[in-house]
């Protein structure tokens, strides 16, 4: 059943029958004009996508949404938002209304989004990989220097001397307290060679460092961005064994086989006593107890962009207030990428940079055709059923793609309209209410319309 958004109400929605022409073929569909009583003067007109934002999203990024087809608000009173954009807000399932088609995080990590639950509901979650890569890379380089020279301690000492009026008298005598080393010729181990890791490797190589990397999931795209001089290790332990500096650039994954506390006693035991560990990825990657023991027994350093209740005042640790992506440029880039991703999905059904849905894209649909997307559980027989429904209604499939990822499958289908009237209302309900189907969308040019979901056997439109 076609509607501009999925809206719940205790009252009966007013109905009107509309005929919309696609080329020469009339299409009948039942249109729910509201579903909620228009109780506020700010009620938005039909024909626009509704974007809900959490946190402060860069205005330059949000400007990517054309105002003709999009409305952006922090709060949609009538629970009729179509997509969510957020940064660090910890999203609760209760904040994801049944009208939500997609969620995009302006950043790489999605730990603040209940991704597993969104997968069960058939809602794609997108991120913006690489958007903050340059900002984080620059801070990693800053960490290299902070770990090489006792700059922070020296700055604090100069303030103390200044308070006593002794700076000029003591500066030359005391500077030996803050000696360090140069990074040229030293070895940097890079654990995780995605956007940030590859960029860090290139910059470190340009600064005269030797580089060694470890990444069991290294993609061809990232491999092509690595410096030619880099050597590839077969384990974290072998990568860090001869390294003077270790940069962590891996995601935080909970559970068995995950990355929680992956830098623990075993890995730390393979490091040099004066190794510098740079953690600008996630605080939970490091076992704090093991790191404290490592720092206590040698001259190693720990530079992190995350709080740590145990290491916050250790003389060999420097903790920053999560500044990695906190640049104006990174926030603009992430917001723009998220906006483009959401726009491509809402308007064309394209999946790119999703953390739970498979990538999928079809060429632009032909004039006079309709695009249908169907999200299902990844079980046998789904594609055959979808094809049978179209055949039953006498509809010819022009092009389609079926992709899967884990327990999810996603279909994008362009269909040709014949000369007979097509009842999209019945077609969509039949597609959606089959066991294993999660949601469906009919894209025909009206922003916000055409979404339906199967929630525990109940039909929501």
CSV table of C-alpha atoms in Angstrom, one decimal:
chain,number,residue,atom,x,y,z
A,1,UNK,CA,0.0,0.0,0.0
A,2,UNK,CA,1.4,3.3,-1.0
A,3,UNK,CA,1.8,6.2,1.5
A,4,UNK,CA,4.0,9.1,2.0
A,5,UNK,CA,5.2,7.8,5.3
A,6,UNK,CA,4.4,5.1,7.8
A,7,UNK,CA,2.2,6.7,10.4
A,8,UNK,CA,0.4,5.2,13.3
A,9,UNK,CA,-3.0,6.4,14.5
A,10,UNK,CA,-6.0,5.4,16.4
A,11,UNK,CA,-8.3,7.1,13.9
A,12,UNK,CA,-9.1,5.9,10.4
A,13,UNK,CA,-7.1,7.7,7.8
A,14,UNK,CA,-9.0,9.5,5.1
A,15,UNK,CA,-8.6,7.8,1.7
A,16,UNK,CA,-8.6,9.1,-1.8
A,17,UNK,CA,-8.1,7.2,-5.0
A,18,UNK,CA,-5.5,8.7,-7.3
A,19,UNK,CA,-4.5,7.9,-10.8
A,20,UNK,CA,-0.9,8.7,-11.8
A,21,UNK,CA,0.3,8.3,-15.4
A,22,UNK,CA,3.6,6.6,-16.2
A,23,UNK,CA,4.1,7.1,-19.9
A,24,UNK,CA,1.0,5.6,-21.5
A,25,UNK,CA,0.0,3.3,-18.6
A,26,UNK,CA,-2.3,4.5,-15.8
A,27,UNK,CA,-1.4,3.3,-12.3
A,28,UNK,CA,-4.0,3.2,-9.6
A,29,UNK,CA,-2.9,3.3,-6.0
A,30,UNK,CA,-4.7,4.0,-2.8
A,31,UNK,CA,-3.2,7.1,-1.1
A,32,UNK,CA,-3.3,7.7,2.6
A,33,UNK,CA,-3.3,11.5,2.8
A,34,UNK,CA,-2.4,11.5,6.5
A,35,UNK,CA,-2.9,8.9,9.2
A,36,UNK,CA,-2.4,11.5,11.8
A,37,UNK,CA,-4.8,14.4,12.4
A,38,UNK,CA,-3.2,17.6,11.2
A,39,UNK,CA,-3.0,19.1,14.7
A,40,UNK,CA,-0.2,21.6,14.1
A,41,UNK,CA,0.3,24.4,11.6
A,42,UNK,CA,3.7,23.1,10.9
A,43,UNK,CA,2.5,19.9,9.3
A,44,UNK,CA,4.6,19.2,6.2
A,45,UNK,CA,3.0,18.7,2.8
A,46,UNK,CA,3.1,15.5,0.9
A,47,UNK,CA,5.9,14.9,-1.6
A,48,UNK,CA,9.0,15.5,0.5
A,49,UNK,CA,11.4,13.2,2.3
A,50,UNK,CA,11.7,13.9,6.0
A,51,UNK,CA,15.1,13.8,7.6
A,52,UNK,CA,15.5,13.6,11.4
A,53,UNK,CA,18.9,14.8,12.9
A,54,UNK,CA,20.5,14.0,16.2
A,55,UNK,CA,23.5,16.1,17.4
A,56,UNK,CA,24.7,19.1,15.5
A,57,UNK,CA,25.2,18.1,11.9
A,58,UNK,CA,27.3,20.3,9.6
A,59,UNK,CA,25.0,22.8,7.7
A,60,UNK,CA,27.2,22.5,4.7
A,61,UNK,CA,26.6,18.7,4.7
A,62,UNK,CA,22.9,19.1,5.2
A,63,UNK,CA,22.8,21.5,2.2
A,64,UNK,CA,23.4,18.5,0.0
A,65,UNK,CA,19.7,17.7,0.4
A,66,UNK,CA,17.7,19.7,-2.1
A,67,UNK,CA,15.0,21.7,-0.3
A,68,UNK,CA,12.5,21.0,-3.0
A,69,UNK,CA,12.3,17.3,-2.0
A,70,UNK,CA,13.6,17.3,1.6
A,71,UNK,CA,12.6,18.7,5.0
A,72,UNK,CA,15.2,18.5,7.8
A,73,UNK,CA,14.2,18.7,11.5
A,74,UNK,CA,15.6,17.6,14.9
A,75,UNK,CA,12.2,16.4,15.9
A,76,UNK,CA,9.3,15.2,13.8
A,77,UNK,CA,6.3,15.5,16.1
A,78,UNK,CA,4.0,13.1,14.2
A,79,UNK,CA,6.6,10.3,14.0
A,80,UNK,CA,6.8,10.6,10.3
A,81,UNK,CA,10.6,10.9,9.6
A,82,UNK,CA,11.9,8.8,6.8
A,83,UNK,CA,15.7,8.7,7.6
A,84,UNK,CA,17.9,9.6,10.5
A,85,UNK,CA,21.3,11.3,10.5
A,86,UNK,CA,23.4,11.4,13.6
A,87,UNK,CA,27.0,11.6,14.9
A,88,UNK,CA,27.7,10.5,18.5
A,89,UNK,CA,24.1,10.2,19.8
A,90,UNK,CA,23.5,6.8,21.3
A,91,UNK,CA,20.4,5.8,19.3
A,92,UNK,CA,17.7,3.8,21.1
A,93,UNK,CA,15.3,1.5,19.3
A,94,UNK,CA,12.4,3.6,20.7
A,95,UNK,CA,13.7,6.5,18.7
A,96,UNK,CA,13.4,4.6,15.4
A,97,UNK,CA,9.8,4.9,14.3
A,98,UNK,CA,8.2,2.5,11.9
A,99,UNK,CA,8.4,5.1,9.2
A,100,UNK,CA,12.3,5.1,9.2
A,101,UNK,CA,13.8,3.7,6.0
A,102,UNK,CA,17.5,4.3,6.7
A,103,UNK,CA,20.0,5.5,9.3
A,104,UNK,CA,23.3,7.2,8.5
A,105,UNK,CA,26.1,8.0,11.0
A,106,UNK,CA,28.4,10.9,10.1
A,107,UNK,CA,31.5,9.0,11.0
A,108,UNK,CA,33.1,5.5,10.6
A,109,UNK,CA,32.1,3.7,13.8
A,110,UNK,CA,28.5,2.7,14.4
A,111,UNK,CA,28.8,1.5,18.0
A,112,UNK,CA,26.1,4.0,19.0
A,113,UNK,CA,23.5,2.5,16.7
A,114,UNK,CA,21.8,-0.9,17.4
A,115,UNK,CA,22.9,-2.3,14.1
A,116,UNK,CA,21.9,-5.9,14.8
A,117,UNK,CA,18.3,-4.9,15.7
A,118,UNK,CA,18.1,-2.6,12.6
A,119,UNK,CA,19.1,-5.6,10.5
A,120,UNK,CA,16.3,-7.6,12.0
A,121,UNK,CA,13.9,-4.8,11.1
A,122,UNK,CA,15.2,-4.5,7.5
A,123,UNK,CA,16.7,-1.0,8.0
A,124,UNK,CA,20.0,-0.2,6.4
A,125,UNK,CA,22.6,1.5,8.5
A,126,UNK,CA,25.2,3.6,6.7
A,127,UNK,CA,28.5,5.1,7.8
A,128,UNK,CA,31.0,7.4,6.1
A,129,UNK,CA,34.3,5.5,5.8
A,130,UNK,CA,37.3,7.7,5.0
A,131,UNK,CA,35.4,11.0,5.7
A,132,UNK,CA,37.5,11.7,8.8
A,133,UNK,CA,40.6,9.8,7.6
A,134,UNK,CA,42.8,12.9,7.0
A,135,UNK,CA,41.8,14.5,10.4
A,136,UNK,CA,42.6,11.3,12.3
A,137,UNK,CA,45.8,10.7,10.3
A,138,UNK,CA,47.1,14.2,11.2
A,139,UNK,CA,46.4,13.5,14.9
A,140,UNK,CA,48.2,10.2,14.7
A,141,UNK,CA,51.2,12.0,13.3
A,142,UNK,CA,50.9,14.5,16.2
A,143,UNK,CA,50.9,11.4,18.5
A,144,UNK,CA,54.1,10.2,16.9
A,145,UNK,CA,55.8,13.5,18.0
A,146,UNK,CA,54.2,13.5,21.4
A,147,UNK,CA,55.5,10.0,22.0
A,148,UNK,CA,59.0,10.9,20.7
A,149,UNK,CA,59.6,14.1,22.7
A,150,UNK,CA,58.3,14.9,26.1
A,151,UNK,CA,56.5,18.0,24.9
A,152,UNK,CA,53.6,18.0,27.3
A,153,UNK,CA,55.9,17.6,30.3
A,154,UNK,CA,58.1,20.3,29.0
A,155,UNK,CA,55.2,22.7,28.5
A,156,UNK,CA,53.9,22.1,32.0
A,157,UNK,CA,57.4,22.6,33.4
A,158,UNK,CA,57.8,25.9,31.7
A,159,UNK,CA,54.5,27.1,33.1
A,160,UNK,CA,55.7,26.1,36.6
A,161,UNK,CA,59.0,28.0,36.1
A,162,UNK,CA,57.0,31.0,34.7
A,163,UNK,CA,54.9,31.1,37.9
A,164,UNK,CA,58.1,31.2,39.9
A,165,UNK,CA,59.8,33.7,37.6
A,166,UNK,CA,62.6,31.3,36.8
A,167,UNK,CA,62.1,30.4,33.1
A,168,UNK,CA,65.2,32.2,31.8
A,169,UNK,CA,67.4,31.1,34.6
A,170,UNK,CA,66.5,27.4,34.5
A,171,UNK,CA,65.5,26.7,30.9
A,172,UNK,CA,68.9,25.6,29.6
A,173,UNK,CA,69.7,23.6,32.7
A,174,UNK,CA,66.3,21.8,32.9
A,175,UNK,CA,65.9,20.9,29.2
A,176,UNK,CA,67.8,17.7,29.6
A,177,UNK,CA,64.9,16.4,31.6
A,178,UNK,CA,62.8,16.3,28.5
A,179,UNK,CA,65.1,14.6,25.9
A,180,UNK,CA,63.6,12.5,23.1
A,181,UNK,CA,64.4,10.8,19.8
A,182,UNK,CA,63.8,11.5,16.1
A,183,UNK,CA,61.3,9.4,14.1
A,184,UNK,CA,63.3,9.2,10.9
A,185,UNK,CA,64.7,5.7,10.5
A,186,UNK,CA,62.4,4.3,13.1
A,187,UNK,CA,59.8,1.6,12.4
A,188,UNK,CA,56.1,2.2,12.6
A,189,UNK,CA,53.8,-0.8,12.8
A,190,UNK,CA,50.3,-0.2,11.5
A,191,UNK,CA,47.6,-2.5,12.8
A,192,UNK,CA,44.7,-2.1,10.4
A,193,UNK,CA,45.3,-0.6,7.0
A,194,UNK,CA,42.0,0.9,5.9
A,195,UNK,CA,41.6,4.6,5.0
A,196,UNK,CA,43.4,5.9,8.1
A,197,UNK,CA,46.0,3.2,8.3
A,198,UNK,CA,47.0,3.5,4.6
A,199,UNK,CA,47.1,7.3,4.9
A,200,UNK,CA,49.3,7.1,8.0
A,201,UNK,CA,51.6,4.6,6.3
A,202,UNK,CA,52.1,7.0,3.4
A,203,UNK,CA,52.9,10.0,5.6
A,204,UNK,CA,55.2,8.0,7.9
A,205,UNK,CA,57.1,6.7,4.9
A,206,UNK,CA,57.5,10.3,3.6
A,207,UNK,CA,58.9,11.3,6.9
A,208,UNK,CA,61.7,8.6,6.5
A,209,UNK,CA,60.1,5.9,8.7
A,210,UNK,CA,60.1,2.2,8.0
A,211,UNK,CA,56.6,0.7,7.9
A,212,UNK,CA,55.2,-2.7,8.6
A,213,UNK,CA,51.5,-3.5,8.5
A,214,UNK,CA,49.1,-6.1,9.6
A,215,UNK,CA,45.5,-6.4,8.3
A,216,UNK,CA,43.9,-9.8,7.7
A,217,UNK,CA,41.1,-8.1,5.8
A,218,UNK,CA,43.2,-5.8,3.6
A,219,UNK,CA,41.2,-4.8,0.6
A,220,UNK,CA,42.6,-4.3,-2.9
A,221,UNK,CA,41.6,-0.6,-2.8
A,222,UNK,CA,43.6,0.0,0.5
A,223,UNK,CA,46.5,-2.1,-0.7
A,224,UNK,CA,46.9,0.1,-3.7
A,225,UNK,CA,47.2,3.1,-1.5
A,226,UNK,CA,50.1,1.7,0.6
A,227,UNK,CA,53.7,2.8,0.2
A,228,UNK,CA,55.7,0.4,-1.9
A,229,UNK,CA,58.3,0.1,0.9
A,230,UNK,CA,55.9,-1.3,3.4
A,231,UNK,CA,56.3,-4.9,4.6
A,232,UNK,CA,53.3,-7.0,5.5
A,233,UNK,CA,53.3,-9.1,8.7
A,234,UNK,CA,51.2,-12.3,9.3
A,235,UNK,CA,50.2,-11.4,12.8
A,236,UNK,CA,49.9,-8.5,15.3
A,237,UNK,CA,52.7,-10.0,17.4
A,238,UNK,CA,55.1,-10.2,14.5
A,239,UNK,CA,54.2,-6.7,13.3
A,240,UNK,CA,55.0,-5.1,16.6
A,241,UNK,CA,58.1,-7.1,17.5
A,242,UNK,CA,60.6,-4.7,15.9
A,243,UNK,CA,58.5,-1.6,15.9
A,244,UNK,CA,59.4,1.6,17.7
A,245,UNK,CA,55.8,2.9,17.2
A,246,UNK,CA,52.5,1.0,16.9
A,247,UNK,CA,49.4,2.7,15.4
A,248,UNK,CA,46.1,1.0,16.1
A,249,UNK,CA,43.6,1.5,13.3
A,250,UNK,CA,41.1,-1.4,13.7
A,251,UNK,CA,37.4,-1.4,14.6
A,252,UNK,CA,36.1,-2.3,18.0
A,253,UNK,CA,34.1,-5.5,17.8
A,254,UNK,CA,32.5,-7.0,20.9
A,255,UNK,CA,32.0,-10.7,21.6
A,256,UNK,CA,34.0,-13.9,21.0
A,257,UNK,CA,36.6,-13.4,18.2
A,258,UNK,CA,36.2,-9.6,18.5
A,259,UNK,CA,38.8,-7.0,19.2
A,260,UNK,CA,38.0,-6.1,22.8
A,261,UNK,CA,41.3,-5.8,24.7
A,262,UNK,CA,43.2,-7.2,21.7
A,263,UNK,CA,46.3,-5.3,22.8
A,264,UNK,CA,46.8,-7.2,26.0
A,265,UNK,CA,49.7,-9.0,27.8
A,266,UNK,CA,50.5,-11.3,25.0
A,267,UNK,CA,50.8,-8.6,22.3
A,268,UNK,CA,52.6,-6.2,24.7
A,269,UNK,CA,55.1,-8.9,25.6
A,270,UNK,CA,56.3,-8.9,22.0
A,271,UNK,CA,56.9,-5.1,22.0
A,272,UNK,CA,60.2,-3.3,22.7
A,273,UNK,CA,60.4,-1.9,26.2
A,274,UNK,CA,60.4,1.7,24.8
A,275,UNK,CA,57.7,1.2,22.2
A,276,UNK,CA,55.1,3.9,21.7
A,277,UNK,CA,51.5,2.7,21.3
A,278,UNK,CA,49.2,5.2,19.4
A,279,UNK,CA,45.5,4.5,19.9
A,280,UNK,CA,43.3,6.7,17.8
A,281,UNK,CA,40.8,4.0,17.0
A,282,UNK,CA,38.9,2.8,20.1
A,283,UNK,CA,39.8,2.8,23.8
A,284,UNK,CA,38.4,-0.6,24.4
A,285,UNK,CA,41.0,-2.2,22.1
A,286,UNK,CA,43.6,-1.9,24.9
A,287,UNK,CA,43.7,-3.9,28.1
A,288,UNK,CA,44.3,-1.1,30.6
A,289,UNK,CA,45.8,-3.3,33.3
A,290,UNK,CA,48.2,-4.9,30.8
A,291,UNK,CA,49.2,-1.5,29.4
A,292,UNK,CA,49.9,-0.1,32.9
A,293,UNK,CA,52.1,-3.1,33.6
A,294,UNK,CA,53.9,-2.4,30.3
A,295,UNK,CA,54.4,1.3,31.1
A,296,UNK,CA,55.6,0.6,34.6
A,297,UNK,CA,58.4,-1.7,33.8
A,298,UNK,CA,60.0,0.2,30.9
A,299,UNK,CA,60.2,3.4,29.0
A,300,UNK,CA,57.2,2.7,26.7
A,301,UNK,CA,54.6,5.4,26.0
A,302,UNK,CA,50.8,5.2,25.4
A,303,UNK,CA,49.2,8.0,23.4
A,304,UNK,CA,45.4,7.7,23.2
A,305,UNK,CA,42.4,9.7,22.0
A,306,UNK,CA,40.2,8.1,24.6
A,307,UNK,CA,39.6,8.4,28.4
A,308,UNK,CA,41.0,5.7,30.7
A,309,UNK,CA,40.1,5.4,34.4
A,310,UNK,CA,43.4,3.6,35.2
A,311,UNK,CA,46.0,5.4,33.0
A,312,UNK,CA,44.7,9.0,33.1
A,313,UNK,CA,47.6,10.2,35.3
A,314,UNK,CA,50.3,7.8,34.4
A,315,UNK,CA,53.5,9.7,33.6
A,316,UNK,CA,54.1,7.7,30.4
A,317,UNK,CA,50.6,8.1,29.1
A,318,UNK,CA,49.0,11.0,27.3
A,319,UNK,CA,45.2,10.9,26.9
A,320,UNK,CA,43.3,13.3,24.5
A,321,UNK,CA,39.6,14.1,24.7
A,322,UNK,CA,38.6,12.2,21.5
A,323,UNK,CA,39.7,14.9,19.1
A,324,UNK,CA,40.3,12.6,16.1
A,325,UNK,CA,37.5,13.8,13.8
A,326,UNK,CA,36.9,17.1,15.5
A,327,UNK,CA,37.8,19.4,12.7
A,328,UNK,CA,35.5,21.5,10.7
A,329,UNK,CA,36.6,19.9,7.5
A,330,UNK,CA,36.0,16.3,8.7
A,331,UNK,CA,32.6,17.1,10.0
A,332,UNK,CA,31.6,18.7,6.7
A,333,UNK,CA,32.9,15.8,4.7
A,334,UNK,CA,31.2,13.2,6.9
A,335,UNK,CA,27.8,15.0,6.8
A,336,UNK,CA,28.0,15.5,3.0
A,337,UNK,CA,28.9,11.8,2.5
A,338,UNK,CA,26.0,10.7,4.8
A,339,UNK,CA,23.6,13.0,3.0
A,340,UNK,CA,24.6,11.7,-0.4
A,341,UNK,CA,24.3,8.1,0.8
A,342,UNK,CA,20.8,8.6,2.2
A,343,UNK,CA,19.7,10.5,-0.9
A,344,UNK,CA,20.9,7.8,-3.2
A,345,UNK,CA,19.1,5.2,-1.1
A,346,UNK,CA,15.8,7.1,-0.8
A,347,UNK,CA,15.6,8.1,-4.4
A,348,UNK,CA,17.2,5.2,-6.2
A,349,UNK,CA,17.4,2.3,-3.8
A,350,UNK,CA,21.2,2.3,-4.0
A,351,UNK,CA,23.1,0.8,-1.1
A,352,UNK,CA,26.7,2.1,-0.6
A,353,UNK,CA,28.7,2.2,2.6
A,354,UNK,CA,26.2,0.2,4.6
A,355,UNK,CA,27.5,-1.7,7.7
A,356,UNK,CA,24.6,-4.3,7.6
A,357,UNK,CA,23.2,-4.4,4.1
A,358,UNK,CA,24.9,-5.7,0.9
A,359,UNK,CA,26.0,-3.1,-1.7
A,360,UNK,CA,23.6,-2.8,-4.5
A,361,UNK,CA,23.1,-0.4,-7.4
A,362,UNK,CA,21.2,-0.4,-10.7
A,363,UNK,CA,21.6,2.0,-13.6
A,364,UNK,CA,19.0,4.8,-13.8
A,365,UNK,CA,15.6,3.4,-14.5
A,366,UNK,CA,14.1,3.9,-17.9
A,367,UNK,CA,11.4,6.5,-18.4
A,368,UNK,CA,8.0,4.9,-17.9
A,369,UNK,CA,9.3,2.2,-15.6
A,370,UNK,CA,8.9,1.8,-11.8
A,371,UNK,CA,11.6,0.7,-9.4
A,372,UNK,CA,10.8,-1.6,-6.6
A,373,UNK,CA,13.1,-2.6,-3.7
A,374,UNK,CA,12.5,-5.5,-1.4
A,375,UNK,CA,14.5,-6.3,1.8
A,376,UNK,CA,14.2,-9.9,2.9
A,377,UNK,CA,15.7,-12.5,5.1
A,378,UNK,CA,18.4,-14.4,3.3
A,379,UNK,CA,16.6,-17.7,2.8
A,380,UNK,CA,15.9,-19.9,-0.2
A,381,UNK,CA,13.0,-19.1,-2.5
A,382,UNK,CA,12.7,-15.3,-1.9
A,383,UNK,CA,13.8,-14.2,-5.4
A,384,UNK,CA,11.6,-16.8,-7.0
A,385,UNK,CA,8.6,-15.6,-5.0
A,386,UNK,CA,9.2,-11.9,-5.9
A,387,UNK,CA,9.5,-12.9,-9.6
A,388,UNK,CA,6.2,-14.9,-9.4
A,389,UNK,CA,4.3,-11.9,-7.9
A,390,UNK,CA,5.3,-9.7,-10.8
A,391,UNK,CA,4.4,-12.4,-13.3
A,392,UNK,CA,1.1,-12.9,-11.6
A,393,UNK,CA,0.3,-9.2,-12.1
A,394,UNK,CA,1.4,-9.3,-15.7
A,395,UNK,CA,4.4,-7.1,-15.1
A,396,UNK,CA,7.7,-7.5,-17.0
A,397,UNK,CA,11.0,-7.2,-15.2
A,398,UNK,CA,13.4,-4.9,-17.1
A,399,UNK,CA,16.5,-5.2,-14.9
A,400,UNK,CA,17.2,-6.4,-11.4
A,401,UNK,CA,19.9,-7.2,-8.9
A,402,UNK,CA,19.8,-9.5,-5.9
A,403,UNK,CA,22.5,-9.3,-3.3
A,404,UNK,CA,23.0,-10.7,0.2
A,405,UNK,CA,25.0,-10.2,3.3
A,406,UNK,CA,24.7,-12.4,6.3
A,407,UNK,CA,21.1,-13.0,7.2
A,408,UNK,CA,19.9,-10.2,4.8
A,409,UNK,CA,19.1,-10.1,1.1
A,410,UNK,CA,18.2,-7.0,-0.9
A,411,UNK,CA,16.5,-6.7,-4.3
A,412,UNK,CA,16.3,-3.8,-6.6
A,413,UNK,CA,13.9,-4.4,-9.6
A,414,UNK,CA,12.9,-2.2,-12.5
A,415,UNK,CA,9.6,-3.2,-14.0
A,416,UNK,CA,7.9,-2.2,-17.3
A,417,UNK,CA,4.3,-1.0,-17.3
A,418,UNK,CA,2.0,-2.3,-19.9
A,419,UNK,CA,-1.2,-0.8,-21.2
A,420,UNK,CA,-3.4,-2.2,-18.5
A,421,UNK,CA,-4.0,-0.4,-15.2
A,422,UNK,CA,-1.7,-1.7,-12.4
A,423,UNK,CA,-2.9,-1.8,-8.8
A,424,UNK,CA,0.2,-1.1,-6.9
A,425,UNK,CA,-1.6,-1.3,-3.6
A,426,UNK,CA,-2.4,-5.0,-4.0
A,427,UNK,CA,1.0,-5.7,-5.6
A,428,UNK,CA,3.0,-4.2,-2.7
A,429,UNK,CA,0.9,-5.8,0.0
A,430,UNK,CA,1.4,-9.2,-1.7
A,431,UNK,CA,5.1,-8.7,-2.0
A,432,UNK,CA,5.5,-7.4,1.6
A,433,UNK,CA,3.4,-9.9,3.5
A,434,UNK,CA,5.2,-13.0,2.4
A,435,UNK,CA,7.0,-14.8,5.2
A,436,UNK,CA,10.6,-13.6,5.3
A,437,UNK,CA,10.0,-10.3,3.6
A,438,UNK,CA,11.0,-7.3,5.9
A,439,UNK,CA,10.1,-4.3,3.8
A,440,UNK,CA,9.4,-3.0,0.3
A,441,UNK,CA,9.5,0.3,-1.5
A,442,UNK,CA,8.0,1.5,-4.7
A,443,UNK,CA,10.0,4.4,-6.2
A,444,UNK,CA,8.0,6.3,-8.8
A,445,UNK,CA,8.9,9.9,-8.3
A,446,UNK,CA,6.9,11.0,-5.3
A,447,UNK,CA,9.2,11.8,-2.4
A,448,UNK,CA,8.3,10.0,0.8
A,449,UNK,CA,5.7,7.6,-0.7
A,450,UNK,CA,5.8,3.9,-1.4
A,451,UNK,CA,7.1,2.3,1.8
A,452,UNK,CA,5.7,-0.8,3.5
A,453,UNK,CA,6.9,-3.1,6.2
A,454,UNK,CA,6.0,-6.6,7.5
A,455,UNK,CA,6.4,-6.5,11.3
A,456,UNK,CA,5.6,-9.8,12.9
A,457,UNK,CA,3.0,-10.5,10.2
A,458,UNK,CA,1.3,-7.1,10.5
A,459,UNK,CA,1.2,-4.8,7.5
A,460,UNK,CA,2.4,-1.2,8.1
A,461,UNK,CA,2.4,1.5,5.4
